[in-house]
XYZ file of C-alpha atoms in Angstrom:
249
model
C -44.215 3.505 -27.091
C -40.766 3.362 -25.066
C -40.786 4.458 -21.393
C -38.826 7.797 -21.576
C -35.417 7.990 -20.289
C -34.766 8.940 -17.148
C -32.806 12.158 -16.943
C -29.308 11.539 -15.906
C -28.337 12.269 -12.582
C -24.693 13.369 -13.068
C -24.132 15.043 -16.579
C -19.998 15.928 -17.594
C -19.973 18.045 -21.207
C -16.873 19.251 -22.587
C -14.812 18.637 -19.235
C -10.803 19.407 -19.275
C -8.993 20.032 -16.566
C -5.504 20.078 -16.298
C -2.503 20.631 -13.740
C 0.694 22.837 -14.749
C 1.370 21.765 -18.564
C -0.441 18.379 -18.252
C -4.086 18.058 -19.776
C -4.939 15.691 -17.686
C -9.131 15.560 -18.933
C -9.308 16.455 -22.360
C -13.091 16.854 -23.074
C -15.047 14.504 -21.210
C -18.415 13.761 -21.973
C -20.010 11.323 -19.756
C -23.781 10.456 -18.568
C -25.190 8.605 -15.230
C -28.494 7.708 -14.888
C -29.963 7.021 -11.611
C -29.224 3.400 -10.346
C -26.513 3.205 -12.903
C -23.536 1.384 -11.686
C -20.325 3.074 -13.872
C -17.186 0.925 -13.830
C -14.223 3.244 -14.849
C -10.718 1.663 -15.996
C -7.757 2.117 -17.961
C -3.892 2.670 -16.565
C -2.714 4.888 -14.387
C -2.604 7.936 -15.244
C -5.545 8.364 -17.632
C -7.975 10.736 -15.361
C -10.039 8.727 -13.890
C -9.643 9.706 -10.451
C -9.516 13.242 -11.524
C -13.023 13.035 -13.355
C -14.181 11.545 -9.775
C -12.728 14.532 -8.161
C -14.549 16.884 -10.714
C -17.724 15.384 -9.649
C -17.719 16.353 -5.951
C -15.516 19.653 -6.037
C -12.527 18.190 -5.028
C -11.643 20.068 -8.133
C -12.897 22.727 -10.462
C -12.894 21.460 -14.057
C -10.710 24.357 -16.229
C -13.738 24.457 -18.921
C -16.948 22.344 -19.357
C -20.354 22.068 -17.307
C -20.182 19.376 -14.510
C -24.259 18.489 -13.526
C -25.420 17.097 -10.148
C -28.807 15.951 -9.631
C -29.519 19.363 -11.984
C -27.518 21.557 -9.902
C -24.587 23.147 -12.289
C -21.706 22.767 -9.671
C -19.861 26.010 -10.993
C -23.180 27.906 -9.806
C -22.879 25.533 -6.237
C -22.170 27.615 -3.218
C -22.941 25.316 -0.960
C -20.235 22.506 -1.383
C -20.900 20.750 1.580
C -24.184 20.391 0.459
C -22.827 18.754 -2.834
C -20.779 16.703 -0.404
C -23.878 15.419 1.497
C -25.291 13.713 -1.606
C -22.505 12.656 -3.559
C -20.409 10.243 -1.244
C -16.927 9.234 -1.618
C -13.984 6.472 -0.870
C -10.712 6.645 -1.235
C -8.066 3.975 -1.645
C -6.933 5.342 1.057
C -9.383 4.456 4.002
C -8.495 8.379 5.880
C -10.342 7.529 9.224
C -9.413 9.039 11.791
C -7.468 7.628 13.841
C -8.556 8.788 17.799
C -12.032 7.952 17.377
C -13.599 4.529 16.953
C -15.445 3.450 14.037
C -19.018 4.371 15.546
C -17.553 7.705 16.283
C -15.753 7.907 12.783
C -19.353 6.995 11.411
C -21.707 9.066 13.330
C -19.307 12.616 12.964
C -20.557 14.030 9.830
C -23.990 13.652 10.218
C -24.152 15.347 14.032
C -21.393 18.019 12.560
C -22.801 18.896 9.214
C -26.173 17.361 9.248
C -26.951 18.723 13.457
C -28.626 15.518 14.376
C -28.561 14.533 17.561
C -25.305 11.851 19.246
C -28.097 9.153 19.500
C -29.896 9.407 16.041
C -26.417 9.740 14.340
C -24.842 6.891 16.391
C -28.312 4.883 15.534
C -28.120 5.615 12.049
C -24.072 4.901 12.202
C -25.216 1.529 13.645
C -26.835 0.679 11.371
C -24.921 1.121 8.363
C -21.686 -0.567 10.345
C -24.395 -3.679 10.406
C -24.940 -3.538 6.885
C -21.150 -3.459 6.100
C -20.928 -6.132 8.301
C -18.607 -4.676 10.978
C -20.442 -3.808 13.706
C -18.971 -5.912 16.073
C -16.034 -3.337 15.879
C -18.159 -0.453 16.754
C -15.666 0.662 19.426
C -12.437 -0.165 18.004
C -10.799 1.864 17.178
C -9.456 1.945 12.998
C -5.460 0.605 13.883
C -7.006 -2.447 15.420
C -8.792 -3.624 12.211
C -8.325 -5.334 8.705
C -7.518 -3.268 5.492
C -10.672 -4.822 4.713
C -12.541 -3.439 7.730
C -10.695 -0.373 7.811
C -12.225 0.084 4.389
C -15.710 -0.910 4.955
C -15.435 1.547 8.160
C -14.942 4.349 5.461
C -17.965 3.248 3.587
C -19.915 3.738 6.487
C -18.859 6.822 6.946
C -19.832 7.873 3.265
C -23.330 6.329 3.457
C -23.919 8.460 7.399
C -24.131 11.333 5.232
C -27.137 9.101 3.347
C -25.660 10.251 -0.079
C -27.965 9.735 -3.236
C -24.656 8.966 -5.197
C -21.040 7.124 -4.589
C -17.876 7.371 -5.796
C -15.063 4.787 -5.202
C -11.442 5.768 -6.366
C -9.981 2.567 -6.512
C -11.522 1.137 -2.858
C -9.581 -1.940 -3.117
C -5.934 -0.997 -4.033
C -4.684 -1.127 -0.849
C -6.005 -4.384 0.451
C -4.727 -7.960 0.716
C -6.201 -9.888 -2.161
C -8.027 -12.045 1.109
C -9.491 -8.834 1.806
C -10.470 -7.301 -1.436
C -13.779 -9.670 -2.016
C -15.114 -8.478 1.618
C -14.921 -4.434 0.505
C -16.503 -5.991 -3.436
C -19.456 -7.568 -1.984
C -20.060 -3.971 0.200
C -20.211 -2.607 -3.015
C -22.199 -5.084 -4.890
C -24.898 -4.963 -2.264
C -24.706 -0.805 -2.623
C -25.574 -1.963 -6.031
C -28.651 -4.123 -5.914
C -30.315 -1.036 -3.094
C -30.193 0.398 -6.459
C -26.986 2.758 -5.137
C -26.111 5.124 -8.202
C -22.393 4.226 -8.137
C -19.196 5.695 -10.395
C -16.369 3.025 -9.250
C -12.294 3.635 -10.844
C -10.872 0.106 -9.944
C -8.753 -2.577 -11.756
C -10.969 -5.290 -10.651
C -12.885 -6.855 -14.102
C -15.117 -9.485 -12.383
C -16.617 -6.609 -10.665
C -17.313 -4.805 -13.583
C -18.250 -7.905 -15.263
C -20.638 -8.670 -12.783
C -22.294 -5.354 -11.281
C -21.426 -2.390 -13.271
C -24.242 -1.133 -16.011
C -21.784 0.147 -18.340
C -18.070 -0.042 -18.391
C -15.770 2.739 -19.933
C -12.155 2.724 -20.884
C -9.878 6.795 -20.623
C -6.491 6.859 -22.082
C -4.677 9.782 -21.931
C -7.350 12.260 -20.720
C -10.079 10.805 -23.012
C -12.694 8.359 -22.561
C -11.938 5.744 -25.934
C -15.148 3.304 -25.501
C -18.154 2.681 -23.308
C -20.324 -0.089 -23.735
C -22.355 -2.686 -21.741
C -19.953 -5.069 -20.137
C -21.144 -8.121 -22.742
C -20.155 -5.813 -25.610
C -17.244 -4.516 -23.931
C -14.986 -7.153 -22.984
C -16.478 -9.710 -25.804
C -16.272 -7.165 -28.353
C -13.660 -4.236 -27.691
C -14.016 -1.765 -30.522
C -10.949 0.189 -30.330
C -7.085 -0.784 -30.690
C -5.753 0.454 -27.614
C -9.099 -1.405 -25.577
C -7.976 -4.456 -26.986
C -4.614 -4.053 -25.789
C -5.523 -3.043 -22.420
C -8.132 -5.754 -21.834
C -5.214 -8.662 -23.096
C -2.723 -6.628 -21.036
C -4.387 -6.800 -17.503
C -6.866 -9.918 -18.335
C -3.855 -12.257 -18.857
C -2.835 -11.427 -14.817
């Protein structure tokens, strides 16, 4: 008898979202199991970032349900608690320029979780070590490379000890030589069992790390499959066209 499938840690059912007359999400259905790495790909404007923002309540769907760790978000009163469970890393690093890297990474545990300075800084130092920039703890963001700033942003998100991490094109603002250092950190999180949804154009990362690749276009999920099937035998003409263009570069 096969093992029972774990309950999804993220569920979207019939999620719609419009901005003015533009329908950005058109009835999204998606499930993410614990420890899964789901990579969202698709052309710009296909709704990928909006989907992520609906999962941590930066956007509220017009219709449909989003359930995180068994909690329907439309019933959630404590948005800070939700964001403690769901970390997010953006294209822009969003670090406080007047705070050191250590202060950036330890701020939320102190303010939101009411940890002591000693506890918060010990946690932050461990995470800076994990992402490979412990030696930059006393530096300011402006003194770091783009790759180092993004790794600091990842450490800051991890400092809340989330169950889920969302990445919205985390390498798109980086020079090519800095991309791999950020992707390596994300791969290490996947190996450690972090549940992740990643919006990216890095197809090599999707092939290596994803459990599922989801292709979106015009606010809908067009195709979803394991990487080997998705890249080796795409089913839809739209997906074939997208892959032929992006993989030829």
